Amino acid sequence: EAEVAQSPRYKITEKSQAVAFWCDPISGHATLYWYRQILGQGPELLVQFQDESVVDDSQLPKDRFSAERLKGVDSTLKIQPAELGDSAMYLCASSSEGDVYNEQFFGPGTRLTVL
Amino acid sequence: AQSVAQPEDQVNVAEGNPLTVKCTYSVSGNPYLFWYVQYPNRGLQFLLKYITGDNLVKGSYGFEAEFNKSQTSFHLKKPSALVSDSALYFCAVRDRNAGNNRKLIWGLGTSLAVNP
């Protein structure tokens, strides 16, 4: 069964350092999402891509966060510099262009701890 | 403003008993409604969705949900709970008129604990 891949699964870093997360969506899925989930809360959409284009990045803290999907397939989310408040689970999801009902498939997530 | 409310932070049920996890929503138009489940240290897994048609939707693992337009609710149900159902459950909604922006509005989640 096709899955969304994410790496690393866990990342520990010190504040002010740079971190990067990688996501490989299900093959053929045009839409890719990055979410941040703080423990005990629901997912917060950071950025949504349609192919290589950003559809929604209104909640992305652009002073320190950046995301790219250069070839419209896999994607990288970067934080520079990391702050203590960035500690969270970062989830990647994808959905098919043909699925107008927006069923999203999630990866296992990357748990970030900033010390 | 669009929003989703899950009024219970935690639900406790005994194994074998029926369970209900509540969700109400507020959107400007007609909604697409979703339930996802999250097991510890895992990503979210899709359970079921309401698009149109029959108000009772059946999903994975024996779960079902009932869409009630007049009460703007989409409660998740299961006739007989299992200990393995213990997890975090999220309700999400999308305005079907949102076009290319497929942003889901998420509830804060309800922690379900099924006691043996």
Short mmCIF file of N, CA, C and O in Angstrom, two decimals, chain A residues 26-81:
data_model
loop_
_atom_site.label_atom_id
_atom_site.label_comp_id
_atom_site.label_asym_id
_atom_site.label_seq_id
_atom_site.Cartn_x
_atom_site.Cartn_y
_atom_site.Cartn_z
N ILE A 26 2.59 10.29 -1.75
CA ILE A 26 2.17 9.12 -2.53
C ILE A 26 2.32 9.47 -4.02
O ILE A 26 1.96 10.57 -4.44
N SER A 27 2.84 8.52 -4.76
CA SER A 27 3.11 8.75 -6.18
C SER A 27 1.84 9.20 -6.91
O SER A 27 0.78 8.59 -6.78
N GLY A 28 1.98 10.30 -7.64
CA GLY A 28 0.85 10.81 -8.42
C GLY A 28 0.00 11.83 -7.69
O GLY A 28 -0.88 12.45 -8.30
N HIS A 29 0.24 12.01 -6.40
CA HIS A 29 -0.54 13.00 -5.65
C HIS A 29 0.00 14.41 -5.92
O HIS A 29 1.14 14.72 -5.62
N ALA A 30 -0.87 15.25 -6.45
CA ALA A 30 -0.45 16.59 -6.85
C ALA A 30 -0.42 17.56 -5.67
O ALA A 30 0.31 18.54 -5.69
N THR A 31 -1.24 17.29 -4.68
CA THR A 31 -1.35 18.23 -3.56
C THR A 31 -0.57 17.72 -2.37
O THR A 31 -0.71 16.56 -1.97
N LEU A 32 0.24 18.59 -1.80
CA LEU A 32 1.06 18.23 -0.65
C LEU A 32 0.87 19.30 0.41
O LEU A 32 0.82 20.49 0.14
N TYR A 33 0.78 18.84 1.67
CA TYR A 33 0.53 19.71 2.81
C TYR A 33 1.60 19.49 3.87
O TYR A 33 2.01 18.36 4.13
N TRP A 34 2.02 20.56 4.50
CA TRP A 34 2.83 20.49 5.71
C TRP A 34 2.00 21.05 6.87
O TRP A 34 1.44 22.16 6.78
N TYR A 35 1.93 20.26 7.95
CA TYR A 35 1.21 20.67 9.15
C TYR A 35 2.18 20.68 10.33
O TYR A 35 3.15 19.92 10.38
N ARG A 36 1.86 21.50 11.30
CA ARG A 36 2.52 21.46 12.60
C ARG A 36 1.47 21.07 13.63
O ARG A 36 0.37 21.62 13.65
N GLN A 37 1.84 20.12 14.47
CA GLN A 37 0.91 19.68 15.51
C GLN A 37 1.60 19.75 16.87
O GLN A 37 2.55 19.01 17.13
N ILE A 38 1.13 20.64 17.69
CA ILE A 38 1.63 20.74 19.06
C ILE A 38 0.91 19.69 19.90
O ILE A 38 -0.27 19.42 19.68
N LEU A 39 1.62 19.12 20.82
CA LEU A 39 1.09 18.02 21.63
C LEU A 39 -0.25 18.39 22.24
O LEU A 39 -0.41 19.43 22.87
N GLY A 40 -1.26 17.53 21.98
CA GLY A 40 -2.58 17.75 22.55
C GLY A 40 -3.47 18.65 21.73
O GLY A 40 -4.59 18.95 22.14
N GLN A 41 -2.99 19.08 20.57
CA GLN A 41 -3.78 19.97 19.73
C GLN A 41 -3.97 19.36 18.35
O GLN A 41 -3.36 18.37 17.99
N GLY A 42 -4.84 19.99 17.58
CA GLY A 42 -5.06 19.56 16.22
C GLY A 42 -3.99 20.06 15.29
O GLY A 42 -3.20 20.94 15.64
N PRO A 43 -3.93 19.51 14.08
CA PRO A 43 -2.93 19.95 13.11
C PRO A 43 -3.19 21.39 12.67
O PRO A 43 -4.34 21.80 12.52
N GLU A 44 -2.11 22.12 12.44
CA GLU A 44 -2.18 23.49 11.93
C GLU A 44 -1.50 23.51 10.57
O GLU A 44 -0.32 23.17 10.46
N LEU A 45 -2.24 23.89 9.55
CA LEU A 45 -1.66 23.91 8.21
C LEU A 45 -0.61 25.00 8.10
O LEU A 45 -0.87 26.16 8.41
N LEU A 46 0.58 24.60 7.67
CA LEU A 46 1.66 25.57 7.44
C LEU A 46 1.71 26.00 5.97
O LEU A 46 1.80 27.19 5.66
N VAL A 47 1.66 25.01 5.08
CA VAL A 47 1.75 25.32 3.66
C VAL A 47 1.09 24.22 2.85
O VAL A 47 1.12 23.05 3.25
N GLN A 48 0.48 24.62 1.75
CA GLN A 48 -0.13 23.68 0.82
C GLN A 48 0.42 23.94 -0.57
O GLN A 48 0.46 25.07 -1.04
N PHE A 49 0.88 22.87 -1.22
CA PHE A 49 1.37 22.93 -2.59
C PHE A 49 0.40 22.24 -3.53
O PHE A 49 -0.19 21.21 -3.21
N GLN A 50 0.25 22.80 -4.70
CA GLN A 50 -0.41 22.14 -5.82
C GLN A 50 0.69 22.01 -6.87
O GLN A 50 1.13 23.02 -7.44
N ASP A 51 1.13 20.76 -7.09
CA ASP A 51 2.34 20.53 -7.89
C ASP A 51 3.48 21.32 -7.25
O ASP A 51 3.71 21.19 -6.07
N GLU A 52 4.16 22.19 -8.00
CA GLU A 52 5.28 22.93 -7.42
C GLU A 52 4.88 24.30 -6.89
O GLU A 52 5.72 25.03 -6.34
N SER A 53 3.63 24.65 -7.01
CA SER A 53 3.17 25.99 -6.64
C SER A 53 2.55 26.01 -5.25
O SER A 53 1.81 25.10 -4.88
N VAL A 54 2.81 27.08 -4.53
CA VAL A 54 2.21 27.27 -3.21
C VAL A 54 0.78 27.77 -3.37
O VAL A 54 0.53 28.77 -4.04
N VAL A 55 -0.16 27.06 -2.76
CA VAL A 55 -1.57 27.46 -2.80
C VAL A 55 -1.92 28.29 -1.57
O VAL A 55 -2.66 29.27 -1.66
N ASP A 56 -1.37 27.89 -0.42
CA ASP A 56 -1.70 28.57 0.82
C ASP A 56 -0.50 28.48 1.75
O ASP A 56 -0.09 27.37 2.10
N ASP A 57 0.08 29.57 2.10
CA ASP A 57 1.16 29.61 3.11
C ASP A 57 0.88 30.72 4.11
O ASP A 57 1.80 31.28 4.71
N SER A 58 -0.39 31.00 4.31
CA SER A 58 -0.78 32.12 5.16
C SER A 58 -0.38 31.92 6.62
O SER A 58 -0.22 32.88 7.37
N GLN A 59 -0.22 30.67 7.06
CA GLN A 59 0.13 30.39 8.45
C GLN A 59 1.59 30.02 8.61
O GLN A 59 2.01 29.64 9.70
N LEU A 60 2.37 30.15 7.57
CA LEU A 60 3.80 29.82 7.64
C LEU A 60 4.57 31.03 8.15
O LEU A 60 4.52 32.10 7.55
N PRO A 61 5.30 30.88 9.26
CA PRO A 61 6.11 32.00 9.78
C PRO A 61 7.30 32.23 8.86
O PRO A 61 8.37 31.65 9.03
N LYS A 62 7.14 33.09 7.92
CA LYS A 62 8.09 33.19 6.81
C LYS A 62 9.43 33.80 7.21
O LYS A 62 10.40 33.72 6.43
N ASP A 63 9.51 34.37 8.40
CA ASP A 63 10.80 34.91 8.83
C ASP A 63 11.78 33.79 9.14
O ASP A 63 13.00 33.98 9.07
N ARG A 64 11.25 32.61 9.47
CA ARG A 64 12.16 31.52 9.83
C ARG A 64 11.85 30.20 9.12
O ARG A 64 12.69 29.31 9.08
N PHE A 65 10.67 30.07 8.58
CA PHE A 65 10.27 28.83 7.92
C PHE A 65 10.29 29.03 6.40
O PHE A 65 9.89 30.08 5.89
N SER A 66 10.69 27.98 5.71
CA SER A 66 10.58 27.98 4.26
C SER A 66 10.23 26.57 3.80
O SER A 66 10.56 25.59 4.46
N ALA A 67 9.56 26.49 2.68
CA ALA A 67 9.17 25.19 2.12
C ALA A 67 9.31 25.25 0.62
O ALA A 67 9.07 26.29 0.00
N GLU A 68 9.73 24.14 0.06
CA GLU A 68 9.84 24.08 -1.39
C GLU A 68 9.44 22.71 -1.89
O GLU A 68 9.56 21.70 -1.19
N ARG A 69 9.02 22.71 -3.14
CA ARG A 69 8.64 21.46 -3.82
C ARG A 69 9.02 21.68 -5.29
O ARG A 69 8.18 21.84 -6.15
N LEU A 70 10.31 21.70 -5.53
CA LEU A 70 10.86 22.21 -6.78
C LEU A 70 10.36 21.47 -8.01
O LEU A 70 10.07 22.08 -9.03
N LYS A 71 10.25 20.17 -7.93
CA LYS A 71 9.85 19.39 -9.11
C LYS A 71 8.43 18.86 -8.98
O LYS A 71 8.01 18.02 -9.76
N GLY A 72 7.74 19.38 -7.98
CA GLY A 72 6.36 18.97 -7.82
C GLY A 72 6.19 17.56 -7.28
O GLY A 72 5.10 17.00 -7.40
N VAL A 73 7.25 17.01 -6.70
CA VAL A 73 7.13 15.66 -6.15
C VAL A 73 7.42 15.74 -4.66
O VAL A 73 6.52 16.05 -3.87
N ASP A 74 8.69 15.50 -4.27
CA ASP A 74 9.00 15.57 -2.84
C ASP A 74 9.17 17.01 -2.40
O ASP A 74 9.30 17.94 -3.22
N SER A 75 9.20 17.18 -1.09
CA SER A 75 9.21 18.53 -0.53
C SER A 75 10.11 18.60 0.69
O SER A 75 10.32 17.60 1.38
N THR A 76 10.63 19.79 0.94
CA THR A 76 11.46 20.05 2.11
C THR A 76 10.91 21.24 2.88
O THR A 76 10.56 22.26 2.28
N LEU A 77 10.82 21.09 4.18
CA LEU A 77 10.45 22.17 5.08
C LEU A 77 11.66 22.51 5.94
O LEU A 77 12.28 21.62 6.51
N LYS A 78 12.02 23.78 5.97
CA LYS A 78 13.21 24.20 6.71
C LYS A 78 12.84 25.23 7.77
O LYS A 78 11.95 26.08 7.55
N ILE A 79 13.56 25.15 8.88
CA ILE A 79 13.42 26.15 9.94
C ILE A 79 14.82 26.68 10.24
O ILE A 79 15.74 25.91 10.50
N GLN A 80 14.96 28.00 10.14
CA GLN A 80 16.25 28.60 10.44
C GLN A 80 16.05 30.04 10.90
O GLN A 80 15.57 30.87 10.10
N PRO A 81 16.39 30.37 12.13
CA PRO A 81 16.87 29.49 13.19
C PRO A 81 15.72 28.87 13.97
O PRO A 81 14.65 29.46 14.08
#
